[in-house]
Short mmCIF file of N, CA and C in Angstrom, two decimals:
data_model
loop_
_atom_site.label_atom_id
_atom_site.label_comp_id
_atom_site.label_asym_id
_atom_site.label_seq_id
_atom_site.Cartn_x
_atom_site.Cartn_y
_atom_site.Cartn_z
N MET U 1051 105.08 125.65 -31.66
CA MET U 1051 106.01 125.62 -30.57
C MET U 1051 105.58 126.71 -29.58
N PHE U 1052 105.44 126.33 -28.32
CA PHE U 1052 105.06 127.27 -27.27
C PHE U 1052 106.24 128.19 -26.96
N THR U 1053 106.00 129.51 -26.93
CA THR U 1053 107.09 130.44 -26.68
C THR U 1053 106.91 131.25 -25.40
N GLY U 1054 105.73 131.17 -24.77
CA GLY U 1054 105.53 131.90 -23.52
C GLY U 1054 104.12 132.41 -23.38
N PHE U 1055 103.91 133.24 -22.36
CA PHE U 1055 102.59 133.83 -22.13
C PHE U 1055 102.76 135.17 -21.45
N ARG U 1056 101.68 135.93 -21.46
CA ARG U 1056 101.64 137.20 -20.73
C ARG U 1056 100.24 137.34 -20.13
N GLN U 1057 100.17 138.06 -19.03
CA GLN U 1057 98.91 138.30 -18.34
C GLN U 1057 98.36 139.64 -18.80
N GLU U 1058 97.09 139.67 -19.20
CA GLU U 1058 96.43 140.91 -19.58
C GLU U 1058 95.08 140.95 -18.87
N GLY U 1059 95.05 141.61 -17.74
CA GLY U 1059 93.82 141.68 -16.97
C GLY U 1059 93.42 140.29 -16.49
N GLY U 1060 92.18 139.90 -16.77
CA GLY U 1060 91.68 138.59 -16.37
C GLY U 1060 91.94 137.52 -17.41
N SER U 1061 92.78 137.83 -18.39
CA SER U 1061 93.08 136.87 -19.46
C SER U 1061 94.56 136.54 -19.47
N ARG U 1062 94.85 135.38 -19.99
CA ARG U 1062 96.23 135.00 -20.22
C ARG U 1062 96.37 134.78 -21.72
N VAL U 1063 97.41 135.36 -22.30
CA VAL U 1063 97.64 135.25 -23.74
C VAL U 1063 98.86 134.36 -23.94
N PHE U 1064 98.63 133.20 -24.56
CA PHE U 1064 99.70 132.24 -24.82
C PHE U 1064 100.25 132.48 -26.21
N SER U 1065 101.58 132.49 -26.32
CA SER U 1065 102.24 132.76 -27.59
C SER U 1065 102.85 131.48 -28.15
N TYR U 1066 102.73 131.33 -29.46
CA TYR U 1066 103.25 130.16 -30.16
C TYR U 1066 103.95 130.61 -31.42
N GLU U 1067 104.81 129.75 -31.91
CA GLU U 1067 105.48 130.01 -33.18
C GLU U 1067 105.30 128.77 -34.04
N GLY U 1068 104.66 128.96 -35.18
CA GLY U 1068 104.48 127.87 -36.13
C GLY U 1068 105.59 127.88 -37.15
N ILE U 1069 106.04 126.69 -37.56
CA ILE U 1069 107.10 126.59 -38.56
C ILE U 1069 106.53 125.80 -39.73
N SER U 1070 106.45 126.45 -40.88
CA SER U 1070 105.88 125.79 -42.05
C SER U 1070 106.91 124.84 -42.69
N GLU U 1071 106.46 124.11 -43.69
CA GLU U 1071 107.34 123.15 -44.37
C GLU U 1071 108.54 123.83 -45.02
N ASP U 1072 108.37 125.09 -45.45
CA ASP U 1072 109.48 125.80 -46.07
C ASP U 1072 110.28 126.62 -45.03
N ARG U 1073 110.13 126.24 -43.74
CA ARG U 1073 110.89 126.82 -42.61
C ARG U 1073 110.57 128.29 -42.32
N VAL U 1074 109.42 128.76 -42.75
CA VAL U 1074 109.00 130.12 -42.44
C VAL U 1074 108.31 130.08 -41.07
N ARG U 1075 108.73 130.98 -40.19
CA ARG U 1075 108.17 131.03 -38.84
C ARG U 1075 107.05 132.06 -38.78
N THR U 1076 105.95 131.68 -38.14
CA THR U 1076 104.80 132.56 -38.00
C THR U 1076 104.38 132.58 -36.53
N ARG U 1077 104.17 133.77 -35.99
CA ARG U 1077 103.75 133.90 -34.59
C ARG U 1077 102.22 133.85 -34.49
N PHE U 1078 101.75 133.16 -33.44
CA PHE U 1078 100.33 133.04 -33.13
C PHE U 1078 100.13 133.33 -31.66
N SER U 1079 98.92 133.72 -31.32
CA SER U 1079 98.58 133.88 -29.91
C SER U 1079 97.15 133.40 -29.69
N VAL U 1080 96.92 132.89 -28.48
CA VAL U 1080 95.58 132.43 -28.09
C VAL U 1080 95.26 133.06 -26.74
N ARG U 1081 94.15 133.80 -26.68
CA ARG U 1081 93.71 134.47 -25.46
C ARG U 1081 92.72 133.57 -24.73
N VAL U 1082 92.95 133.43 -23.41
CA VAL U 1082 92.08 132.59 -22.58
C VAL U 1082 91.56 133.43 -21.41
N ASP U 1083 90.26 133.42 -21.21
CA ASP U 1083 89.64 134.08 -20.06
C ASP U 1083 89.82 133.13 -18.87
N LEU U 1084 90.60 133.57 -17.87
CA LEU U 1084 90.93 132.70 -16.74
C LEU U 1084 89.72 132.38 -15.87
N GLU U 1085 88.80 133.32 -15.74
CA GLU U 1085 87.57 133.05 -14.97
C GLU U 1085 86.75 131.96 -15.64
N LEU U 1086 86.66 131.99 -16.96
CA LEU U 1086 85.94 130.97 -17.71
C LEU U 1086 86.61 129.61 -17.53
N SER U 1087 87.92 129.56 -17.57
CA SER U 1087 88.62 128.28 -17.40
C SER U 1087 88.38 127.72 -16.00
N ARG U 1088 88.33 128.57 -14.98
CA ARG U 1088 88.03 128.11 -13.62
C ARG U 1088 86.61 127.57 -13.54
N GLN U 1089 85.67 128.27 -14.15
CA GLN U 1089 84.28 127.83 -14.13
C GLN U 1089 84.11 126.47 -14.81
N CYS U 1090 84.88 126.24 -15.86
CA CYS U 1090 84.79 124.97 -16.59
C CYS U 1090 85.63 123.87 -15.96
N GLY U 1091 86.43 124.21 -14.96
CA GLY U 1091 87.24 123.20 -14.28
C GLY U 1091 88.52 122.85 -15.02
N VAL U 1092 88.98 123.76 -15.88
CA VAL U 1092 90.22 123.53 -16.62
C VAL U 1092 91.37 124.10 -15.79
N ARG U 1093 92.36 123.25 -15.50
CA ARG U 1093 93.49 123.71 -14.71
C ARG U 1093 94.42 124.59 -15.54
N LEU U 1094 95.07 125.51 -14.86
CA LEU U 1094 95.97 126.45 -15.52
C LEU U 1094 97.08 125.73 -16.28
N GLN U 1095 97.58 124.62 -15.72
CA GLN U 1095 98.66 123.88 -16.35
C GLN U 1095 98.23 123.26 -17.68
N GLU U 1096 96.95 123.00 -17.85
CA GLU U 1096 96.45 122.36 -19.07
C GLU U 1096 96.25 123.34 -20.22
N LEU U 1097 96.17 124.61 -19.91
CA LEU U 1097 95.82 125.60 -20.93
C LEU U 1097 96.78 125.68 -22.12
N PRO U 1098 98.10 125.67 -21.93
CA PRO U 1098 98.97 125.77 -23.12
C PRO U 1098 98.73 124.65 -24.14
N LEU U 1099 98.54 123.42 -23.67
CA LEU U 1099 98.29 122.32 -24.59
C LEU U 1099 96.91 122.42 -25.22
N LEU U 1100 95.92 122.85 -24.46
CA LEU U 1100 94.58 123.01 -25.01
C LEU U 1100 94.55 124.12 -26.06
N CYS U 1101 95.37 125.13 -25.88
CA CYS U 1101 95.43 126.20 -26.87
C CYS U 1101 96.02 125.70 -28.19
N VAL U 1102 96.88 124.71 -28.12
CA VAL U 1102 97.41 124.11 -29.35
C VAL U 1102 96.27 123.50 -30.15
N SER U 1103 95.31 122.88 -29.47
CA SER U 1103 94.16 122.31 -30.18
C SER U 1103 93.34 123.42 -30.85
N VAL U 1104 93.28 124.59 -30.22
CA VAL U 1104 92.59 125.74 -30.84
C VAL U 1104 93.33 126.15 -32.11
N LEU U 1105 94.66 126.18 -32.04
CA LEU U 1105 95.45 126.54 -33.22
C LEU U 1105 95.27 125.51 -34.34
N GLU U 1106 95.21 124.24 -33.98
CA GLU U 1106 95.06 123.20 -34.99
C GLU U 1106 93.70 123.26 -35.69
N ARG U 1107 92.70 123.77 -35.00
CA ARG U 1107 91.34 123.83 -35.56
C ARG U 1107 91.06 125.15 -36.30
N ARG U 1108 92.01 126.04 -36.32
CA ARG U 1108 91.76 127.35 -36.92
C ARG U 1108 91.52 127.21 -38.42
N THR U 1109 90.73 128.12 -38.91
CA THR U 1109 90.46 128.17 -40.35
C THR U 1109 90.87 129.55 -40.84
N GLY U 1110 91.55 129.60 -41.93
CA GLY U 1110 91.97 130.89 -42.45
C GLY U 1110 93.35 131.27 -41.98
N ASP U 1111 93.65 132.56 -42.10
CA ASP U 1111 94.99 133.05 -41.79
C ASP U 1111 95.07 133.81 -40.47
N GLU U 1112 94.05 133.71 -39.61
CA GLU U 1112 94.08 134.47 -38.37
C GLU U 1112 95.24 134.01 -37.49
N ARG U 1113 95.83 134.99 -36.79
CA ARG U 1113 96.98 134.71 -35.94
C ARG U 1113 96.71 134.99 -34.48
N ASP U 1114 95.71 135.81 -34.20
CA ASP U 1114 95.33 136.13 -32.82
C ASP U 1114 93.97 135.50 -32.56
N LEU U 1115 93.98 134.41 -31.83
CA LEU U 1115 92.76 133.63 -31.61
C LEU U 1115 92.29 133.78 -30.17
N VAL U 1116 91.05 133.39 -29.94
CA VAL U 1116 90.46 133.42 -28.60
C VAL U 1116 89.92 132.03 -28.31
N PHE U 1117 90.25 131.53 -27.13
CA PHE U 1117 89.72 130.24 -26.68
C PHE U 1117 88.31 130.52 -26.17
N SER U 1118 87.33 130.31 -27.03
CA SER U 1118 85.95 130.72 -26.75
C SER U 1118 85.28 129.80 -25.72
N GLU U 1119 84.16 130.26 -25.22
CA GLU U 1119 83.38 129.49 -24.25
C GLU U 1119 82.90 128.18 -24.88
N ALA U 1120 82.47 128.23 -26.14
CA ALA U 1120 82.00 127.02 -26.83
C ALA U 1120 83.15 126.01 -26.98
N GLU U 1121 84.32 126.50 -27.34
CA GLU U 1121 85.49 125.63 -27.50
C GLU U 1121 85.89 125.02 -26.16
N MET U 1122 85.84 125.83 -25.10
CA MET U 1122 86.18 125.35 -23.76
C MET U 1122 85.19 124.27 -23.32
N ALA U 1123 83.90 124.49 -23.57
CA ALA U 1123 82.89 123.49 -23.21
C ALA U 1123 83.10 122.20 -23.98
N ARG U 1124 83.48 122.30 -25.26
CA ARG U 1124 83.74 121.11 -26.07
C ARG U 1124 84.93 120.33 -25.50
N VAL U 1125 85.98 121.03 -25.12
CA VAL U 1125 87.17 120.38 -24.57
C VAL U 1125 86.84 119.67 -23.26
N VAL U 1126 86.07 120.32 -22.40
CA VAL U 1126 85.68 119.73 -21.12
C VAL U 1126 84.83 118.49 -21.35
N GLU U 1127 83.91 118.56 -22.30
CA GLU U 1127 83.06 117.41 -22.62
C GLU U 1127 83.89 116.24 -23.16
N GLU U 1128 84.83 116.52 -24.05
CA GLU U 1128 85.70 115.47 -24.60
C GLU U 1128 86.52 114.82 -23.50
N ALA U 1129 87.01 115.61 -22.56
CA ALA U 1129 87.80 115.06 -21.45
C ALA U 1129 86.94 114.16 -20.56
N ALA U 1130 85.69 114.57 -20.32
CA ALA U 1130 84.79 113.76 -19.50
C ALA U 1130 84.49 112.43 -20.19
N VAL U 1131 84.26 112.46 -21.48
CA VAL U 1131 83.99 111.23 -22.24
C VAL U 1131 85.22 110.32 -22.20
N ALA U 1132 86.40 110.88 -22.33
CA ALA U 1132 87.63 110.09 -22.30
C ALA U 1132 87.83 109.46 -20.92
N ARG U 1133 87.54 110.20 -19.84
CA ARG U 1133 87.66 109.64 -18.49
C ARG U 1133 86.68 108.49 -18.28
N GLU U 1134 85.44 108.66 -18.77
CA GLU U 1134 84.44 107.60 -18.63
C GLU U 1134 84.85 106.35 -19.41
N ALA U 1135 85.39 106.54 -20.59
CA ALA U 1135 85.83 105.40 -21.39
C ALA U 1135 86.99 104.68 -20.71
N GLU U 1136 87.89 105.44 -20.13
CA GLU U 1136 89.03 104.85 -19.41
C GLU U 1136 88.55 104.08 -18.19
N ALA U 1137 87.60 104.64 -17.47
CA ALA U 1137 87.06 103.97 -16.28
C ALA U 1137 86.33 102.69 -16.67
N ALA U 1138 85.66 102.69 -17.81
CA ALA U 1138 84.95 101.49 -18.26
C ALA U 1138 85.93 100.38 -18.64
N LYS U 1139 87.11 100.75 -19.15
CA LYS U 1139 88.10 99.76 -19.54
C LYS U 1139 88.85 99.19 -18.34
N ALA U 1140 88.95 99.97 -17.27
CA ALA U 1140 89.74 99.55 -16.12
C ALA U 1140 89.10 98.33 -15.46
N PRO U 1141 89.92 97.35 -15.10
CA PRO U 1141 89.37 96.17 -14.44
C PRO U 1141 88.88 96.52 -13.04
N GLY U 1142 87.91 95.78 -12.58
CA GLY U 1142 87.38 96.00 -11.25
C GLY U 1142 88.35 95.51 -10.20
N PRO U 1143 88.00 95.66 -8.93
CA PRO U 1143 88.89 95.21 -7.87
C PRO U 1143 89.06 93.69 -7.92
N LYS U 1144 90.26 93.24 -7.63
CA LYS U 1144 90.53 91.80 -7.65
C LYS U 1144 90.00 91.17 -6.38
N ARG U 1145 89.37 90.02 -6.53
CA ARG U 1145 88.85 89.28 -5.38
C ARG U 1145 89.39 87.87 -5.44
N ARG U 1146 89.59 87.30 -4.27
CA ARG U 1146 90.05 85.92 -4.24
C ARG U 1146 88.88 85.01 -4.58
N ALA U 1147 89.20 83.98 -5.32
CA ALA U 1147 88.16 83.01 -5.67
C ALA U 1147 87.72 82.28 -4.41
N LYS U 1148 86.43 82.03 -4.31
CA LYS U 1148 85.91 81.31 -3.15
C LYS U 1148 86.31 79.85 -3.25
N LYS U 1149 86.68 79.29 -2.11
CA LYS U 1149 87.09 77.90 -2.07
C LYS U 1149 85.86 77.00 -1.94
N ASP U 1150 85.98 75.83 -2.49
CA ASP U 1150 84.94 74.82 -2.33
C ASP U 1150 85.04 74.32 -0.89
N PRO U 1151 83.94 74.29 -0.12
CA PRO U 1151 84.00 73.86 1.28
C PRO U 1151 84.61 72.46 1.44
N ALA U 1152 84.47 71.60 0.46
CA ALA U 1152 85.01 70.25 0.56
C ALA U 1152 86.54 70.26 0.48
N GLU U 1153 87.10 71.31 -0.13
CA GLU U 1153 88.55 71.40 -0.30
C GLU U 1153 89.22 72.19 0.82
N GLU U 1154 88.45 72.72 1.76
CA GLU U 1154 89.03 73.54 2.81
C GLU U 1154 89.80 72.69 3.80
N ASP U 1155 90.89 73.24 4.31
CA ASP U 1155 91.68 72.59 5.34
C ASP U 1155 91.10 73.01 6.69
N PRO U 1156 90.59 72.06 7.48
CA PRO U 1156 89.95 72.43 8.75
C PRO U 1156 90.94 73.01 9.76
N TYR U 1157 92.25 72.77 9.53
CA TYR U 1157 93.25 73.25 10.49
C TYR U 1157 93.90 74.57 10.07
N GLU U 1158 93.52 75.04 8.90
CA GLU U 1158 94.10 76.30 8.41
C GLU U 1158 93.70 77.44 9.31
N GLY U 1159 94.68 78.16 9.79
CA GLY U 1159 94.41 79.32 10.64
C GLY U 1159 94.17 78.96 12.09
N ALA U 1160 94.17 77.66 12.43
CA ALA U 1160 93.95 77.25 13.82
C ALA U 1160 95.27 77.36 14.59
N PRO U 1161 95.25 77.82 15.83
CA PRO U 1161 96.49 77.94 16.60
C PRO U 1161 97.02 76.56 16.98
N MET U 1162 98.34 76.48 17.10
CA MET U 1162 98.98 75.23 17.52
C MET U 1162 98.77 75.06 19.02
N PRO U 1163 98.57 73.84 19.49
CA PRO U 1163 98.40 73.63 20.93
C PRO U 1163 99.70 73.98 21.66
N GLN U 1164 99.57 74.44 22.91
CA GLN U 1164 100.75 74.81 23.68
C GLN U 1164 101.58 73.56 23.95
N GLY U 1165 102.89 73.75 23.81
CA GLY U 1165 103.81 72.66 24.09
C GLY U 1165 104.03 71.74 22.90
N TYR U 1166 103.28 71.90 21.85
CA TYR U 1166 103.41 71.05 20.67
C TYR U 1166 104.75 71.29 20.01
N GLY U 1167 105.50 70.24 19.80
CA GLY U 1167 106.78 70.32 19.09
C GLY U 1167 107.93 70.75 20.00
N GLN U 1168 107.70 70.90 21.33
CA GLN U 1168 108.79 71.28 22.22
C GLN U 1168 109.47 70.03 22.75
N GLY U 1169 110.75 70.10 22.91
CA GLY U 1169 111.50 69.02 23.51
C GLY U 1169 111.82 67.90 22.53
N TRP U 1170 111.85 68.17 21.32
CA TRP U 1170 112.20 67.14 20.33
C TRP U 1170 113.65 66.86 20.38
#
């Protein structure tokens, strides 16, 4: 559960609270270098959720983690692959089917002669 953040120099430290199955609460933090996130094209709004992925991948009992450059590069690469896959699934622009010239109406789109239909 995200509980907040604090600014420390050029880094932002995101705080989380984990709740185990036996309802024991444990505090965690993930430090992110903001300059690195800008260089990688990661928006500030995305960082809290991306830090959760860092927490999910942790090994051991560490509670103060760092969102490393390698982890940031992996996240950016995964996002690019996901965007490409989504773009490949998206249908192309819709086009009208071409009409058979034999089925075309020769008067379609032609203006009506002046005075036609007046005085009925």
